[in-house]
Coordinates of N, CA and C in Angstrom, one line a residue:
Chain A
X29 N 6.2 -16.8 6.4 CA 6.4 -15.7 5.5 C 6.9 -14.5 6.0
X30 N 7.8 -14.0 5.1 CA 8.6 -12.7 5.7 C 7.6 -11.5 5.9
X31 N 7.9 -10.8 6.9 CA 7.0 -9.7 7.4 C 7.7 -8.5 7.4
X32 N 7.0 -7.2 7.3 CA 7.5 -6.0 7.7 C 7.1 -5.7 9.0
X33 N 7.9 -5.3 9.9 CA 7.6 -5.1 11.3 C 7.7 -3.7 11.6
X34 N 6.6 -3.1 12.3 CA 6.6 -1.7 12.7 C 6.4 -1.6 14.3
X35 N 7.2 -0.7 14.7 CA 7.0 -0.5 16.2 C 7.1 1.1 16.4
X36 N 6.3 1.6 17.4 CA 5.3 0.9 18.3 C 4.0 0.6 17.4
X37 N 3.0 -0.1 18.0 CA 1.8 -0.1 17.3 C 0.9 1.0 17.5
X38 N 1.1 1.6 18.8 CA 0.4 2.9 19.0 C 1.2 3.9 19.8
X39 N 1.2 5.1 19.4 CA 1.9 6.1 20.1 C 1.1 7.4 20.2
X40 N 1.1 7.8 21.4 CA 0.5 9.0 21.8 C 1.5 10.1 22.1
X41 N 1.5 11.3 21.6 CA 2.4 12.3 21.8 C 1.8 13.7 21.9
X42 N 2.4 14.5 22.6 CA 1.9 16.0 22.7 C 2.3 16.8 21.4
X43 N 1.4 17.7 21.0 CA 1.7 18.6 19.9 C 3.0 19.2 20.1
X44 N 3.7 19.3 19.1 CA 5.1 20.0 19.2 C 6.2 19.0 19.4
X45 N 5.9 17.8 20.0 CA 7.0 16.8 20.3 C 7.5 16.2 19.1
X46 N 8.6 15.6 19.1 CA 9.2 14.8 18.0 C 8.9 13.4 18.2
X47 N 8.5 12.7 17.2 CA 8.3 11.2 17.2 C 9.2 10.4 16.2
X48 N 9.5 9.3 16.5 CA 10.2 8.4 15.6 C 9.4 7.1 15.5
X49 N 9.0 6.8 14.2 CA 8.3 5.5 13.9 C 9.3 4.5 13.2
X50 N 9.4 3.4 13.7 CA 10.3 2.4 13.3 C 9.7 1.4 12.5
X51 N 10.6 0.9 11.6 CA 10.1 -0.3 10.7 C 11.3 -1.1 10.3
X52 N 11.0 -2.5 10.3 CA 12.1 -3.4 9.8 C 11.6 -4.1 8.5
X53 N 12.2 -3.6 7.5 CA 11.7 -4.1 6.2 C 12.2 -5.6 6.0
X54 N 11.6 -6.2 4.9 CA 12.1 -7.6 4.7 C 13.5 -7.6 4.2
X55 N 14.3 -8.4 4.7 CA 15.7 -8.2 4.5 C 16.3 -8.1 3.1
X56 N 15.7 -8.8 2.1 CA 16.4 -8.8 0.8 C 15.7 -7.7 0.0
X57 N 14.9 -6.8 0.5 CA 14.1 -5.9 -0.2 C 15.1 -4.6 -0.3
X58 N 14.8 -4.0 -1.4 CA 15.8 -2.8 -1.8 C 15.0 -1.5 -1.7
X59 N 13.7 -1.4 -1.9 CA 13.0 -0.2 -2.0 C 12.1 -0.2 -0.6
X60 N 12.0 1.0 -0.1 CA 11.2 1.2 1.1 C 10.4 2.4 1.0
X61 N 9.2 2.5 1.7 CA 8.2 3.3 1.5 C 7.5 3.7 2.8
X62 N 7.0 4.9 3.0 CA 6.2 5.3 4.2 C 4.9 5.8 3.4
X63 N 3.8 5.3 4.1 CA 2.3 5.8 3.7 C 1.7 6.2 5.0
X64 N 0.6 7.0 4.9 CA -0.3 7.3 6.1 C -1.7 7.3 5.6
X65 N -2.4 7.1 6.6 CA -3.9 7.0 6.3 C -4.6 7.6 7.5
X66 N -5.2 8.9 7.2 CA -6.0 9.5 8.3 C -7.3 8.8 8.3
X67 N -7.9 8.8 9.5 CA -9.1 7.9 9.8 C -10.2 8.1 8.7
X68 N -10.7 7.1 8.1 CA -11.7 7.3 7.1 C -11.4 7.8 5.7
X69 N -10.0 8.1 5.6 CA -9.5 8.6 4.3 C -8.7 7.5 3.5
X70 N -8.1 8.0 2.3 CA -7.3 7.0 1.5 C -6.0 6.8 2.1
X71 N -5.4 5.8 1.7 CA -3.9 5.5 2.0 C -3.1 6.6 1.0
X72 N -2.2 7.4 1.8 CA -1.5 8.4 1.1 C -0.1 8.1 1.0
X73 N 0.6 8.3 0.0 CA 2.0 8.1 -0.2 C 2.8 9.2 0.4
X74 N 3.8 8.9 1.2 CA 4.6 9.9 1.7 C 6.0 10.0 1.0
X75 N 6.7 8.9 1.0 CA 8.1 8.9 0.6 C 8.5 7.6 0.1
X76 N 9.4 7.5 -0.9 CA 10.1 6.3 -1.2 C 11.6 6.4 -1.0
X77 N 12.3 5.4 -0.8 CA 13.7 5.4 -0.4 C 14.4 4.3 -1.0
X78 N 15.5 4.6 -1.8 CA 16.3 3.6 -2.4 C 17.7 3.9 -2.5
X79 N 18.5 2.9 -2.3 CA 20.1 3.3 -2.2 C 20.4 4.4 -1.3
X80 N 19.8 4.4 -0.2 CA 20.2 5.2 0.9 C 19.8 6.6 0.7
X81 N 18.9 6.9 -0.2 CA 18.3 8.3 -0.4 C 16.9 8.3 -0.9
X82 N 16.3 9.4 -0.6 CA 15.0 9.6 -1.0 C 14.9 9.6 -2.5
X83 N 13.9 8.8 -3.1 CA 13.8 8.8 -4.5 C 12.6 9.5 -4.9
X84 N 11.6 9.7 -4.0 CA 10.5 10.5 -4.5 C 9.8 10.8 -3.2
X85 N 9.1 11.9 -3.1 CA 8.4 12.3 -1.9 C 7.1 13.1 -2.4
X86 N 6.0 13.1 -1.5 CA 5.0 13.7 -1.8 C 4.8 15.2 -1.3
X87 N 3.9 16.0 -1.6 CA 3.8 17.2 -1.0 C 3.5 17.3 0.5
X88 N 3.0 16.1 1.0 CA 2.7 16.0 2.4 C 4.1 16.0 3.1
X89 N 5.1 15.4 2.6 CA 6.3 15.0 3.2 C 7.2 16.4 3.1
X90 N 6.8 17.3 4.0 CA 7.5 18.6 4.1 C 8.8 18.5 5.0
X91 N 9.2 19.8 5.4 CA 10.5 19.8 6.2 C 10.4 19.2 7.7
X92 N 9.2 19.0 8.1 CA 8.9 18.4 9.3 C 9.3 16.8 9.4
X93 N 9.2 16.2 8.2 CA 9.5 14.9 8.1 C 10.8 14.5 7.6
X94 N 11.4 13.4 8.1 CA 12.6 12.8 7.5 C 12.6 11.4 7.6
X95 N 13.4 10.7 6.8 CA 13.6 9.3 6.9 C 15.0 8.9 6.9
X96 N 15.3 7.6 7.4 CA 16.6 7.3 7.7 C 16.7 5.8 7.6
X97 N 17.7 5.3 7.2 CA 18.1 3.8 7.4 C 19.4 3.7 8.1
X98 N 19.3 3.8 9.4 CA 20.5 4.0 10.1 C 21.6 2.9 10.2
X99 N 21.0 1.7 10.0 CA 21.9 0.5 10.3 C 21.8 -0.7 9.4
X100 N 21.1 -0.5 8.2 CA 21.0 -1.5 7.3 C 19.8 -2.5 7.4
X101 N 19.2 -2.3 8.7 CA 17.9 -3.1 8.8 C 16.8 -2.3 9.3
X102 N 17.0 -1.2 10.0 CA 15.8 -0.4 10.4 C 15.6 0.7 9.3
X103 N 14.4 1.1 9.2 CA 13.9 2.4 8.4 C 12.9 3.1 9.2
X104 N 13.4 4.3 9.4 CA 12.7 5.2 10.4 C 12.0 6.4 9.6
X105 N 11.0 6.8 10.3 CA 10.2 8.1 9.9 C 10.2 9.0 11.0
X106 N 10.8 10.2 11.0 CA 10.7 11.2 12.1 C 9.9 12.3 11.7
X107 N 9.0 12.7 12.7 CA 8.3 13.9 12.5 C 8.8 14.8 13.5
X108 N 9.3 15.9 13.1 CA 10.0 16.9 14.1 C 9.2 17.6 15.1
X109 N 8.2 18.1 14.8 CA 7.3 18.9 15.7 C 5.9 18.5 15.2
X110 N 5.3 17.6 15.9 CA 4.1 17.1 15.6 C 2.9 18.0 15.6
X111 N 1.9 17.9 14.7 CA 0.7 18.7 14.8 C -0.5 17.8 14.9
X112 N -1.6 18.4 15.3 CA -2.7 17.5 15.5 C -3.1 16.8 14.2
X113 N -3.0 17.4 13.1 CA -3.4 16.9 11.8 C -2.4 15.8 11.4
X114 N -1.4 15.5 12.2 CA -0.4 14.4 11.9 C -1.0 13.1 12.5
X115 N -2.1 13.2 13.2 CA -2.6 12.0 13.7 C -3.2 11.2 12.7
X116 N -2.7 9.9 12.6 CA -3.1 9.0 11.5 C -2.5 7.6 11.7
X117 N -2.7 6.6 10.9 CA -2.0 5.3 10.8 C -0.9 5.6 9.8
X118 N 0.4 5.2 10.2 CA 1.6 5.3 9.3 C 1.9 3.8 9.0
X119 N 2.0 3.5 7.8 CA 2.4 2.3 7.2 C 3.8 2.3 6.6
X120 N 4.5 1.4 6.9 CA 5.8 1.2 6.3 C 5.6 0.0 5.1
X121 N 6.3 0.0 4.1 CA 6.4 -1.0 3.1 C 7.7 -1.2 2.4
X122 N 7.9 -2.4 2.0 CA 9.1 -2.6 1.2 C 8.9 -3.5 0.1
X123 N 9.8 -3.4 -0.9 CA 9.7 -4.1 -2.2 C 11.0 -4.7 -2.6
X124 N 10.9 -5.7 -3.4 CA 12.2 -6.4 -3.8 C 12.7 -5.6 -5.0
X125 N 11.9 -4.9 -5.7 CA 12.4 -4.1 -6.9 C 11.2 -4.1 -7.9
X126 N 11.6 -3.4 -8.9 CA 10.7 -3.1 -10.1 C 10.0 -4.4 -10.5
X127 N 8.8 -4.4 -10.5 CA 8.0 -5.5 -11.0 C 7.5 -6.5 -9.8
X128 N 7.8 -6.1 -8.6 CA 7.4 -6.9 -7.5 C 6.4 -6.2 -6.6
X129 N 5.7 -6.9 -5.9 CA 4.6 -6.3 -5.1 C 5.2 -5.7 -3.8
X130 N 4.4 -4.8 -3.1 CA 4.8 -4.4 -1.9 C 4.4 -5.2 -0.8
X131 N 5.1 -5.2 0.3 CA 4.7 -5.8 1.6 C 4.6 -4.7 2.6
X132 N 3.4 -4.5 3.1 CA 3.2 -3.6 4.1 C 3.3 -4.1 5.6
X133 N 3.6 -3.2 6.5 CA 3.5 -3.6 7.9 C 2.2 -3.3 8.4
X134 N 1.9 -3.7 9.6 CA 0.6 -3.5 10.2 C 0.4 -2.1 10.7
X135 N 1.3 -1.3 10.7 CA 1.1 0.2 11.0 C 1.3 0.6 12.4
X136 N 1.5 1.9 12.5 CA 1.7 2.6 13.9 C 0.6 3.6 13.9
X137 N -0.2 3.5 14.9 CA -1.2 4.6 15.0 C -0.7 5.8 15.9
X138 N -0.7 6.9 15.2 CA 0.0 8.0 15.9 C -1.1 8.9 16.4
X139 N -1.2 9.2 17.6 CA -2.2 10.1 18.0 C -1.5 11.4 18.7
X140 N -1.8 12.5 18.1 CA -1.2 13.8 18.6 C -2.4 14.5 19.5
X141 N -1.9 14.9 20.7 CA -2.9 15.5 21.6 C -2.5 16.9 22.0
Chain B
X18 N 0.7 9.7 -12.4 CA 0.4 8.3 -12.4 C -0.8 7.9 -13.1
X19 N -0.9 6.9 -13.6 CA -2.2 6.5 -14.3 C -3.3 6.2 -13.4
X20 N -4.5 6.6 -13.6 CA -5.6 6.5 -12.8 C -6.5 5.3 -13.3
X21 N -7.0 4.6 -12.1 CA -7.9 3.5 -12.4 C -9.3 3.8 -12.0
X22 N -10.2 3.1 -12.5 CA -11.7 3.2 -12.2 C -12.3 1.9 -11.8
X23 N -12.8 1.9 -10.5 CA -13.4 0.7 -9.9 C -14.9 1.1 -9.3
X24 N -15.6 0.1 -9.2 CA -16.9 0.4 -8.6 C -16.7 0.7 -7.1
X25 N -17.6 1.6 -6.5 CA -17.4 1.8 -5.2 C -17.6 0.7 -4.3
X26 N -18.6 -0.1 -4.6 CA -18.9 -1.3 -3.7 C -19.4 -2.5 -4.6
X27 N -19.2 -3.7 -3.9 CA -19.9 -4.8 -4.5 C -20.2 -5.8 -3.3
X28 N -21.2 -6.6 -3.7 CA -21.6 -7.7 -2.7 C -21.4 -9.2 -3.3
X29 N -21.1 -10.1 -2.4 CA -20.9 -11.4 -2.9 C -21.6 -12.3 -1.8
X30 N -22.0 -13.4 -2.3 CA -22.4 -14.3 -1.2 C -21.2 -15.3 -0.9
X31 N -21.2 -15.7 0.4 CA -20.1 -16.6 0.9 C -20.1 -17.7 0.1
X32 N -18.7 -18.3 -0.2 CA -18.5 -19.4 -1.0 C -18.8 -19.3 -2.5
X33 N -19.1 -18.0 -3.0 CA -19.3 -18.0 -4.3 C -18.2 -17.2 -5.0
X34 N -18.0 -17.4 -6.3 CA -16.9 -16.7 -6.9 C -17.1 -15.1 -7.1
X35 N -16.2 -14.3 -6.9 CA -16.2 -12.9 -7.0 C -15.4 -12.3 -8.1
X36 N -16.0 -11.6 -8.9 CA -15.3 -10.9 -10.0 C -15.2 -9.4 -9.7
X37 N -14.0 -8.8 -9.4 CA -13.8 -7.4 -9.2 C -13.3 -6.7 -10.4
X38 N -14.0 -5.8 -11.1 CA -13.5 -5.2 -12.2 C -12.7 -3.9 -12.0
X39 N -11.8 -3.6 -13.0 CA -11.1 -2.3 -12.9 C -10.7 -1.9 -14.3
X40 N -10.9 -0.6 -14.6 CA -10.6 0.0 -15.8 C -9.3 0.7 -15.8
X41 N -8.5 0.6 -16.7 CA -7.0 1.2 -16.9 C -7.0 2.0 -18.1
X42 N -7.8 3.0 -18.1 CA -7.9 3.7 -19.5 C -6.6 4.5 -19.8
X43 N -5.8 4.9 -18.8 CA -4.5 5.6 -19.0 C -3.3 4.8 -18.9
X44 N -3.3 3.5 -18.9 CA -2.2 2.6 -18.6 C -1.2 2.8 -19.7
X45 N 0.1 2.7 -19.2 CA 1.2 2.9 -20.1 C 1.7 1.3 -20.5
X46 N 2.4 1.2 -21.6 CA 2.8 -0.1 -22.1 C 3.5 -1.0 -21.1
X47 N 4.3 -0.3 -20.2 CA 5.2 -1.0 -19.3 C 4.7 -1.0 -17.9
X48 N 3.5 -0.3 -17.7 CA 3.1 -0.4 -16.1 C 2.6 -1.7 -15.8
X49 N 2.8 -2.1 -14.6 CA 2.3 -3.3 -14.1 C 0.9 -3.0 -13.5
X50 N 0.1 -4.0 -13.4 CA -1.3 -3.9 -12.8 C -1.1 -4.7 -11.5
X51 N -1.3 -3.8 -10.4 CA -1.2 -4.5 -9.0 C -2.7 -4.5 -8.3
X52 N -2.9 -5.4 -7.7 CA -4.1 -5.5 -6.8 C -3.6 -5.7 -5.3
X53 N -4.2 -4.8 -4.5 CA -4.0 -4.8 -2.9 C -5.4 -4.8 -2.3
X54 N -5.5 -5.3 -1.1 CA -6.7 -5.1 -0.4 C -6.4 -4.6 1.1
X55 N -7.3 -4.1 1.7 CA -7.2 -3.6 3.0 C -8.4 -4.2 3.9
X56 N -8.2 -5.1 4.7 CA -9.1 -5.5 5.8 C -9.3 -4.5 6.7
X57 N -10.5 -4.4 7.3 CA -10.8 -3.5 8.4 C -9.8 -3.4 9.4
X58 N -9.4 -2.2 9.7 CA -8.3 -1.9 10.8 C -6.9 -2.5 10.5
X59 N -6.6 -2.8 9.3 CA -5.4 -3.4 9.0 C -4.6 -2.6 7.9
X60 N -3.4 -2.9 7.7 CA -2.6 -2.3 6.6 C -3.0 -2.9 5.3
X61 N -2.6 -2.3 4.1 CA -2.9 -2.9 2.8 C -2.1 -4.3 2.7
X62 N -2.7 -5.1 2.0 CA -2.1 -6.4 1.8 C -1.9 -6.5 0.3
X63 N -0.8 -7.0 -0.2 CA -0.7 -7.4 -1.6 C -1.4 -8.6 -1.9
X64 N -2.1 -8.6 -3.0 CA -2.9 -9.6 -3.6 C -2.2 -10.3 -4.7
X65 N -2.0 -9.6 -5.8 CA -1.5 -10.2 -7.1 C -1.1 -9.1 -7.9
X66 N -0.2 -9.4 -9.0 CA 0.1 -8.3 -10.0 C 0.5 -9.1 -11.3
X67 N 0.4 -8.3 -12.4 CA 0.6 -8.9 -13.7 C 1.0 -7.8 -14.7
X68 N 1.5 -8.2 -15.7 CA 1.8 -7.2 -16.8 C 0.9 -7.4 -18.0
X69 N 0.9 -8.6 -18.7 CA 0.0 -8.8 -19.7 C -0.7 -10.1 -19.6
X70 N -0.1 -11.2 -19.2 CA -0.7 -12.4 -19.1 C -1.6 -12.6 -17.8
X71 N -2.5 -13.4 -17.9 CA -3.3 -13.8 -16.7 C -2.3 -14.4 -15.7
X72 N -2.7 -14.2 -14.4 CA -1.7 -14.6 -13.3 C -2.7 -15.4 -12.2
X73 N -2.1 -16.4 -11.7 CA -2.7 -17.1 -10.5 C -1.9 -17.2 -9.3
X74 N -2.3 -17.0 -8.2 CA -1.6 -17.3 -7.0 C -2.6 -18.0 -6.0
X75 N -2.1 -18.2 -4.8 CA -2.9 -18.9 -3.8 C -4.1 -18.0 -3.3
X76 N -4.0 -16.7 -3.4 CA -5.1 -15.8 -3.0 C -6.2 -15.6 -4.1
X77 N -5.8 -15.5 -5.4 CA -6.7 -15.0 -6.3 C -6.1 -15.2 -7.6
X78 N -6.9 -14.9 -8.7 CA -6.6 -14.9 -10.2 C -6.7 -13.6 -10.7
X79 N -5.9 -13.1 -11.5 CA -6.0 -11.9 -12.3 C -6.0 -12.1 -13.8
X80 N -7.2 -11.6 -14.4 CA -7.4 -11.7 -15.7 C -7.1 -10.3 -16.3
X81 N -6.3 -10.2 -17.3 CA -6.0 -8.9 -17.9 C -6.3 -9.0 -19.4
X82 N -7.1 -7.9 -19.7 CA -7.6 -7.8 -21.2 C -6.5 -7.7 -22.1
X83 N -6.7 -8.2 -23.4 CA -5.6 -8.1 -24.3 C -5.2 -6.7 -24.6
X84 N -6.0 -5.7 -24.5 CA -5.7 -4.4 -24.7 C -5.1 -3.6 -23.5
X85 N -5.2 -4.4 -22.3 CA -4.7 -3.9 -21.0 C -5.5 -2.8 -20.5
X86 N -6.7 -2.5 -21.0 CA -7.4 -1.4 -20.5 C -8.5 -1.8 -19.4
X87 N -8.5 -3.1 -19.2 CA -9.4 -3.6 -18.1 C -8.7 -4.8 -17.6
X88 N -9.0 -5.1 -16.2 CA -8.5 -6.1 -15.6 C -9.6 -6.6 -14.6
X89 N -9.6 -7.9 -14.2 CA -10.6 -8.4 -13.3 C -9.8 -9.3 -12.3
X90 N -10.1 -9.0 -11.0 CA -9.5 -9.9 -9.9 C -10.6 -10.8 -9.6
X91 N -10.3 -12.1 -9.6 CA -11.1 -13.2 -9.3 C -10.8 -13.9 -7.9
X92 N -11.7 -13.8 -7.0 CA -11.7 -14.6 -5.9 C -12.5 -15.7 -6.1
X93 N -12.0 -17.0 -6.0 CA -12.7 -18.2 -6.5 C -13.8 -18.6 -5.6
X94 N -13.6 -18.3 -4.3 CA -14.7 -18.7 -3.4 C -14.6 -17.8 -2.1
X95 N -15.4 -16.8 -2.2 CA -15.4 -15.8 -1.2 C -15.7 -16.2 0.1
X96 N -14.9 -15.9 1.1 CA -15.2 -16.0 2.5 C -15.4 -14.8 3.3
X97 N -15.9 -14.8 4.5 CA -16.2 -13.5 5.2 C -14.8 -12.7 5.4
X98 N -13.8 -13.6 5.6 CA -12.5 -12.9 5.6 C -12.0 -12.2 4.4
X99 N -12.7 -12.3 3.3 CA -12.3 -11.5 2.1 C -13.0 -10.1 2.1
X100 N -13.9 -9.9 3.0 CA -14.5 -8.5 3.0 C -13.4 -7.5 3.3
X101 N -13.3 -6.7 2.4 CA -12.2 -5.7 2.4 C -12.4 -4.6 1.4
X102 N -11.5 -3.6 1.4 CA -11.5 -2.7 0.2 C -10.4 -3.2 -0.7
X103 N -10.7 -3.4 -2.0 CA -9.7 -3.9 -3.1 C -9.4 -2.7 -4.0
X104 N -8.1 -2.6 -4.1 CA -7.5 -1.6 -4.9 C -6.7 -2.1 -6.1
X105 N -7.1 -1.6 -7.3 CA -6.3 -1.9 -8.5 C -5.4 -0.7 -8.8
X106 N -4.3 -0.9 -9.1 CA -3.2 0.2 -9.1 C -2.3 -0.1 -10.3
X107 N -2.1 1.0 -11.2 CA -1.1 0.8 -12.3 C 0.1 1.4 -11.7
X108 N 1.2 0.5 -11.8 CA 2.3 1.0 -11.3 C 3.3 1.3 -12.3
X109 N 3.8 2.4 -12.2 CA 4.7 3.0 -13.2 C 6.0 2.3 -13.2
X110 N 6.6 1.7 -14.3 CA 7.8 1.1 -14.3 C 9.0 2.0 -14.4
X111 N 8.7 3.2 -14.7 CA 9.8 4.2 -14.7 C 10.0 4.8 -13.3
X112 N 11.1 5.3 -13.1 CA 11.4 5.9 -11.8 C 11.4 4.8 -10.8
X113 N 10.8 4.9 -9.5 CA 10.8 3.9 -8.6 C 9.5 3.3 -8.2
X114 N 8.7 3.1 -9.2 CA 7.5 2.3 -9.1 C 6.5 2.6 -7.9
X115 N 6.2 3.9 -7.9 CA 5.4 4.3 -6.7 C 3.9 3.8 -6.8
X116 N 3.5 3.2 -5.7 CA 2.0 2.7 -5.7 C 1.2 3.7 -5.1
X117 N 0.3 4.1 -6.0 CA -0.6 5.2 -5.4 C -2.1 4.7 -5.3
X118 N -2.6 4.7 -4.1 CA -4.0 4.3 -3.8 C -5.1 5.1 -4.2
X119 N -6.1 4.6 -4.8 CA -7.4 5.3 -4.9 C -8.3 5.0 -3.9
X120 N -9.7 5.1 -4.2 CA -10.7 4.7 -3.3 C -11.1 3.4 -3.2
X121 N -10.8 2.5 -4.2 CA -11.1 1.2 -4.3 C -12.5 0.6 -4.3
X122 N -12.7 -0.6 -4.3 CA -14.0 -1.2 -4.1 C -14.1 -1.9 -2.9
X123 N -15.2 -1.5 -2.2 CA -15.5 -2.1 -0.9 C -16.3 -3.4 -1.1
X124 N -15.8 -4.6 -0.8 CA -16.5 -5.8 -0.9 C -17.1 -6.3 0.3
X125 N -18.4 -6.6 0.2 CA -19.2 -7.1 1.3 C -19.5 -8.5 1.0
X126 N -19.2 -9.3 1.9 CA -19.4 -10.8 1.8 C -20.6 -11.1 2.6
X127 N -21.6 -11.7 2.1 CA -22.9 -12.0 2.8 C -22.9 -13.5 3.2
X128 N -23.1 -13.8 4.5 CA -23.1 -15.2 4.9 C -24.2 -16.0 4.3

């Protein structure tokens, strides 16, 4: 069964450093998403991406965050200057389109120290 | 986004059917009803979705009320592996169909 692949599975970074989280969505999917989950809390929507541009973003997704689909297969989330409160699990998801379910990756655990 | 209402927790005995309810009091006419689950320490996992008719797949069945104000996810035979948090979500067909998670129902399966 097709999978969404995320790398790395765990990243530790120092406060203020830039991190890039990587995702390979399912190849025929057109919609891409990033979510995060702080330990013990709800899964929160960050951003959706379609046709090479952001289609919607939450208030969490401020100027420190950016997304990119650099080569037609990868989908990345960049956090420019990490803060302690960015520590969370980050999930990538993709969808074939309207009326289809989402497939989630297994996540990247980001720890900011 | 439309908000759904689910019980915080439920228990089931292993190998028995489980009916997980959801209320969709503010669902719009073209919103899809999605169900996802999250096993401990894992990412969300798609379970099933539907619009108006009941749906079956290899994981579960989805029963949707005629007025679409409620739905029920049916696990036909619960296993220990089905212990998870289950989320029902109304997915807006307008825009880019963002899935917004609530707090879900934590299902405990008793051996």
